[in-house]
């Protein structure tokens, strides 16, 4: 079973595709969808849409998972992030792929065993779980793989 995890962002959206077979989980692909800093916001959303639909077409995931929005004090950024996530949900719906969302703490607990784990610990665990020679880069891709791993534990 293939799972496409996405760490949403309107400048950089990380992605990670994993394949789960029994207890074994392996990385299939990971990277990022980058929008241009000079693109207007609708163009950024279009870039995310195109990137996610290409990933779906290329890897044919059975499931998708995305991180929930955390906005802290910047409400405007949370709204923009929500709009980007809406594009990701639309892509999943258009391809009839079930999609789940997880809070960052849930992802950290699933991958590192502690919902308060720091980013470095989560990245090391992603590397170990997937048997990779190094921590996946960019950071957004490592986060996306963690989201996919979290979802795989719930299937």
PDB file of C-alpha atoms in Angstrom:
ATOM      1  CA  UNK A   1       0.000   0.000   0.000  1.00  0.00           C
ATOM      2  CA  UNK A   2       1.356   3.421  -0.965  1.00  0.00           C
ATOM      3  CA  UNK A   3       0.857   6.511   1.167  1.00  0.00           C
ATOM      4  CA  UNK A   4       1.550  10.072   0.057  1.00  0.00           C
ATOM      5  CA  UNK A   5       2.316  12.331   3.005  1.00  0.00           C
ATOM      6  CA  UNK A   6       2.321  16.084   2.507  1.00  0.00           C
ATOM      7  CA  UNK A   7       3.724  18.778   4.773  1.00  0.00           C
ATOM      8  CA  UNK A   8       1.655  21.712   3.541  1.00  0.00           C
ATOM      9  CA  UNK A   9       3.159  25.092   2.838  1.00  0.00           C
ATOM     10  CA  UNK A  10       2.480  27.882   0.383  1.00  0.00           C
ATOM     11  CA  UNK A  11       6.174  28.497  -0.380  1.00  0.00           C
ATOM     12  CA  UNK A  12       7.420  24.932  -0.003  1.00  0.00           C
ATOM     13  CA  UNK A  13       5.229  21.851   0.366  1.00  0.00           C
ATOM     14  CA  UNK A  14       7.142  18.737   1.306  1.00  0.00           C
ATOM     15  CA  UNK A  15       6.057  15.341   0.048  1.00  0.00           C
ATOM     16  CA  UNK A  16       6.964  11.796   0.920  1.00  0.00           C
ATOM     17  CA  UNK A  17       5.741   8.577  -0.628  1.00  0.00           C
ATOM     18  CA  UNK A  18       6.126   5.373   1.352  1.00  0.00           C
ATOM     19  CA  UNK A  19       5.109   1.807   0.666  1.00  0.00           C
ATOM     20  CA  UNK A  20       3.928  -0.441   3.471  1.00  0.00           C
ATOM     21  CA  UNK A  21       3.933  -4.204   3.095  1.00  0.00           C
ATOM     22  CA  UNK A  22       3.123  -6.010   6.314  1.00  0.00           C
ATOM     23  CA  UNK A  23       5.412  -4.548   8.978  1.00  0.00           C
ATOM     24  CA  UNK A  24       7.926  -3.264   6.415  1.00  0.00           C
ATOM     25  CA  UNK A  25       7.871   0.404   5.422  1.00  0.00           C
ATOM     26  CA  UNK A  26      10.137   1.795   2.717  1.00  0.00           C
ATOM     27  CA  UNK A  27      10.587   5.179   1.108  1.00  0.00           C
ATOM     28  CA  UNK A  28       9.545   5.370  -2.530  1.00  0.00           C
ATOM     29  CA  UNK A  29      10.181   9.074  -3.170  1.00  0.00           C
ATOM     30  CA  UNK A  30      10.435  12.383  -1.362  1.00  0.00           C
ATOM     31  CA  UNK A  31      11.091  16.005  -2.135  1.00  0.00           C
ATOM     32  CA  UNK A  32       9.283  19.304  -2.289  1.00  0.00           C
ATOM     33  CA  UNK A  33       6.956  21.361  -4.413  1.00  0.00           C
ATOM     34  CA  UNK A  34       8.410  24.856  -4.519  1.00  0.00           C
ATOM     35  CA  UNK A  35       6.463  27.926  -5.460  1.00  0.00           C
ATOM     36  CA  UNK A  36       8.103  31.141  -6.525  1.00  0.00           C
ATOM     37  CA  UNK A  37       8.512  33.901  -3.971  1.00  0.00           C
ATOM     38  CA  UNK A  38       7.519  36.323  -6.720  1.00  0.00           C
ATOM     39  CA  UNK A  39       4.378  34.386  -7.664  1.00  0.00           C
ATOM     40  CA  UNK A  40       1.092  35.885  -6.589  1.00  0.00           C
ATOM     41  CA  UNK A  41      -0.931  33.727  -4.219  1.00  0.00           C
ATOM     42  CA  UNK A  42      -3.315  32.217  -6.805  1.00  0.00           C
ATOM     43  CA  UNK A  43      -0.277  31.183  -8.893  1.00  0.00           C
ATOM     44  CA  UNK A  44       1.263  29.522  -5.829  1.00  0.00           C
ATOM     45  CA  UNK A  45      -1.946  27.548  -5.297  1.00  0.00           C
ATOM     46  CA  UNK A  46      -1.878  26.537  -8.958  1.00  0.00           C
ATOM     47  CA  UNK A  47       1.724  25.324  -8.566  1.00  0.00           C
ATOM     48  CA  UNK A  48       0.724  23.252  -5.530  1.00  0.00           C
ATOM     49  CA  UNK A  49      -2.270  21.832  -7.405  1.00  0.00           C
ATOM     50  CA  UNK A  50      -0.133  20.892 -10.411  1.00  0.00           C
ATOM     51  CA  UNK A  51       2.569  19.365  -8.210  1.00  0.00           C
ATOM     52  CA  UNK A  52       0.195  17.265  -6.133  1.00  0.00           C
ATOM     53  CA  UNK A  53      -1.759  16.025  -9.164  1.00  0.00           C
ATOM     54  CA  UNK A  54       1.541  15.028 -10.810  1.00  0.00           C
ATOM     55  CA  UNK A  55       2.580  13.118  -7.674  1.00  0.00           C
ATOM     56  CA  UNK A  56      -0.767  11.321  -7.587  1.00  0.00           C
ATOM     57  CA  UNK A  57      -0.462  10.428 -11.268  1.00  0.00           C
ATOM     58  CA  UNK A  58       3.133   9.244 -10.896  1.00  0.00           C
ATOM     59  CA  UNK A  59       2.935   7.247  -7.653  1.00  0.00           C
ATOM     60  CA  UNK A  60      -0.749   6.269  -7.519  1.00  0.00           C
ATOM     61  CA  UNK A  61      -1.078   6.356  -3.712  1.00  0.00           C
ATOM     62  CA  UNK A  62      -3.790   4.370  -1.961  1.00  0.00           C
ATOM     63  CA  UNK A  63      -3.963   6.909   0.876  1.00  0.00           C
ATOM     64  CA  UNK A  64      -2.875  10.464   1.554  1.00  0.00           C
ATOM     65  CA  UNK A  65      -2.095  12.225   4.823  1.00  0.00           C
ATOM     66  CA  UNK A  66      -1.460  15.861   5.663  1.00  0.00           C
ATOM     67  CA  UNK A  67      -0.487  17.816   8.755  1.00  0.00           C
ATOM     68  CA  UNK A  68      -3.128  19.914  10.489  1.00  0.00           C
ATOM     69  CA  UNK A  69      -2.738  23.685  10.545  1.00  0.00           C
ATOM     70  CA  UNK A  70      -0.936  25.195  13.511  1.00  0.00           C
ATOM     71  CA  UNK A  71      -1.075  28.950  13.485  1.00  0.00           C
ATOM     72  CA  UNK A  72       0.257  30.215  16.800  1.00  0.00           C
ATOM     73  CA  UNK A  73      -0.028  33.990  16.721  1.00  0.00           C
ATOM     74  CA  UNK A  74      -0.088  34.524  12.960  1.00  0.00           C
ATOM     75  CA  UNK A  75      -3.731  34.086  12.023  1.00  0.00           C
ATOM     76  CA  UNK A  76      -3.233  35.407   8.474  1.00  0.00           C
ATOM     77  CA  UNK A  77      -0.568  32.766   7.785  1.00  0.00           C
ATOM     78  CA  UNK A  78      -2.933  30.084   9.102  1.00  0.00           C
ATOM     79  CA  UNK A  79      -5.618  31.184   6.650  1.00  0.00           C
ATOM     80  CA  UNK A  80      -3.184  30.998   3.725  1.00  0.00           C
ATOM     81  CA  UNK A  81      -1.991  27.584   4.924  1.00  0.00           C
ATOM     82  CA  UNK A  82      -5.617  26.464   5.099  1.00  0.00           C
ATOM     83  CA  UNK A  83      -6.144  27.557   1.514  1.00  0.00           C
ATOM     84  CA  UNK A  84      -3.109  25.517   0.457  1.00  0.00           C
ATOM     85  CA  UNK A  85      -4.396  22.515   2.380  1.00  0.00           C
ATOM     86  CA  UNK A  86      -7.733  22.942   0.619  1.00  0.00           C
ATOM     87  CA  UNK A  87      -5.939  22.446  -2.699  1.00  0.00           C
ATOM     88  CA  UNK A  88      -4.357  19.242  -1.368  1.00  0.00           C
ATOM     89  CA  UNK A  89      -7.741  17.953  -0.162  1.00  0.00           C
ATOM     90  CA  UNK A  90      -9.248  18.800  -3.555  1.00  0.00           C
ATOM     91  CA  UNK A  91      -6.526  16.819  -5.337  1.00  0.00           C
ATOM     92  CA  UNK A  92      -7.212  13.804  -3.115  1.00  0.00           C
ATOM     93  CA  UNK A  93     -10.974  14.063  -3.641  1.00  0.00           C
ATOM     94  CA  UNK A  94     -10.635  14.421  -7.419  1.00  0.00           C
ATOM     95  CA  UNK A  95      -8.552  11.213  -7.480  1.00  0.00           C
ATOM     96  CA  UNK A  96     -10.881   9.395  -5.033  1.00  0.00           C
ATOM     97  CA  UNK A  97      -8.042   8.899  -2.548  1.00  0.00           C
ATOM     98  CA  UNK A  98      -8.889   8.874   1.161  1.00  0.00           C
ATOM     99  CA  UNK A  99      -7.007  11.583   3.049  1.00  0.00           C
ATOM    100  CA  UNK A 100      -6.341  11.923   6.765  1.00  0.00           C
ATOM    101  CA  UNK A 101      -4.955  14.793   8.797  1.00  0.00           C
ATOM    102  CA  UNK A 102      -2.787  14.660  11.893  1.00  0.00           C
ATOM    103  CA  UNK A 103      -1.654  17.182  14.465  1.00  0.00           C
ATOM    104  CA  UNK A 104       2.116  17.661  14.679  1.00  0.00           C
ATOM    105  CA  UNK A 105       2.141  16.173  18.200  1.00  0.00           C
ATOM    106  CA  UNK A 106       0.426  13.012  16.943  1.00  0.00           C
ATOM    107  CA  UNK A 107       2.996  12.656  14.145  1.00  0.00           C
ATOM    108  CA  UNK A 108       5.897  13.169  16.568  1.00  0.00           C
ATOM    109  CA  UNK A 109       4.494  10.576  18.975  1.00  0.00           C
ATOM    110  CA  UNK A 110       3.937   8.035  16.180  1.00  0.00           C
ATOM    111  CA  UNK A 111       7.448   8.446  14.777  1.00  0.00           C
ATOM    112  CA  UNK A 112       9.629   9.361  17.774  1.00  0.00           C
ATOM    113  CA  UNK A 113       7.529   8.027  20.658  1.00  0.00           C
ATOM    114  CA  UNK A 114       7.099  11.473  22.195  1.00  0.00           C
ATOM    115  CA  UNK A 115       4.648  14.171  21.137  1.00  0.00           C
ATOM    116  CA  UNK A 116       7.111  16.819  22.320  1.00  0.00           C
ATOM    117  CA  UNK A 117      10.110  15.429  20.406  1.00  0.00           C
ATOM    118  CA  UNK A 118      12.271  18.037  18.717  1.00  0.00           C
ATOM    119  CA  UNK A 119      12.549  18.124  14.939  1.00  0.00           C
ATOM    120  CA  UNK A 120      16.037  16.565  14.898  1.00  0.00           C
ATOM    121  CA  UNK A 121      14.841  13.496  16.804  1.00  0.00           C
ATOM    122  CA  UNK A 122      11.894  13.037  14.435  1.00  0.00           C
ATOM    123  CA  UNK A 123      14.207  13.333  11.420  1.00  0.00           C
ATOM    124  CA  UNK A 124      16.591  10.728  12.877  1.00  0.00           C
ATOM    125  CA  UNK A 125      13.680   8.358  13.477  1.00  0.00           C
ATOM    126  CA  UNK A 126      12.381   8.846   9.910  1.00  0.00           C
ATOM    127  CA  UNK A 127      15.853   7.915   8.667  1.00  0.00           C
ATOM    128  CA  UNK A 128      15.975   4.839  10.931  1.00  0.00           C
ATOM    129  CA  UNK A 129      12.426   3.619  10.247  1.00  0.00           C
ATOM    130  CA  UNK A 130      12.899   3.859   6.485  1.00  0.00           C
ATOM    131  CA  UNK A 131      16.490   2.556   6.534  1.00  0.00           C
ATOM    132  CA  UNK A 132      17.797   5.605   4.701  1.00  0.00           C
ATOM    133  CA  UNK A 133      21.527   6.431   4.571  1.00  0.00           C
ATOM    134  CA  UNK A 134      20.914  10.035   5.641  1.00  0.00           C
ATOM    135  CA  UNK A 135      18.182  12.341   6.887  1.00  0.00           C
ATOM    136  CA  UNK A 136      15.856  13.175   3.976  1.00  0.00           C
ATOM    137  CA  UNK A 137      16.244  16.686   2.605  1.00  0.00           C
ATOM    138  CA  UNK A 138      14.737  19.169   2.385  1.00  0.00           C
ATOM    139  CA  UNK A 139      13.368  19.319   5.933  1.00  0.00           C
ATOM    140  CA  UNK A 140       9.822  19.564   4.548  1.00  0.00           C
ATOM    141  CA  UNK A 141      10.273  16.185   2.830  1.00  0.00           C
ATOM    142  CA  UNK A 142      11.374  14.586   6.100  1.00  0.00           C
ATOM    143  CA  UNK A 143       8.270  16.031   7.759  1.00  0.00           C
ATOM    144  CA  UNK A 144       6.082  14.652   4.958  1.00  0.00           C
ATOM    145  CA  UNK A 145       7.614  11.187   5.342  1.00  0.00           C
ATOM    146  CA  UNK A 146       6.897  11.380   9.086  1.00  0.00           C
ATOM    147  CA  UNK A 147       3.259  12.209   8.318  1.00  0.00           C
ATOM    148  CA  UNK A 148       3.036   9.219   5.953  1.00  0.00           C
ATOM    149  CA  UNK A 149       4.643   6.927   8.552  1.00  0.00           C
ATOM    150  CA  UNK A 150       2.161   8.157  11.171  1.00  0.00           C
ATOM    151  CA  UNK A 151      -0.728   7.339   8.843  1.00  0.00           C
ATOM    152  CA  UNK A 152       0.693   3.887   8.073  1.00  0.00           C
ATOM    153  CA  UNK A 153       0.436   3.025  11.788  1.00  0.00           C
ATOM    154  CA  UNK A 154      -3.303   3.666  11.649  1.00  0.00           C
ATOM    155  CA  UNK A 155      -4.062   1.332   8.759  1.00  0.00           C
TER     156      UNK A 155
END
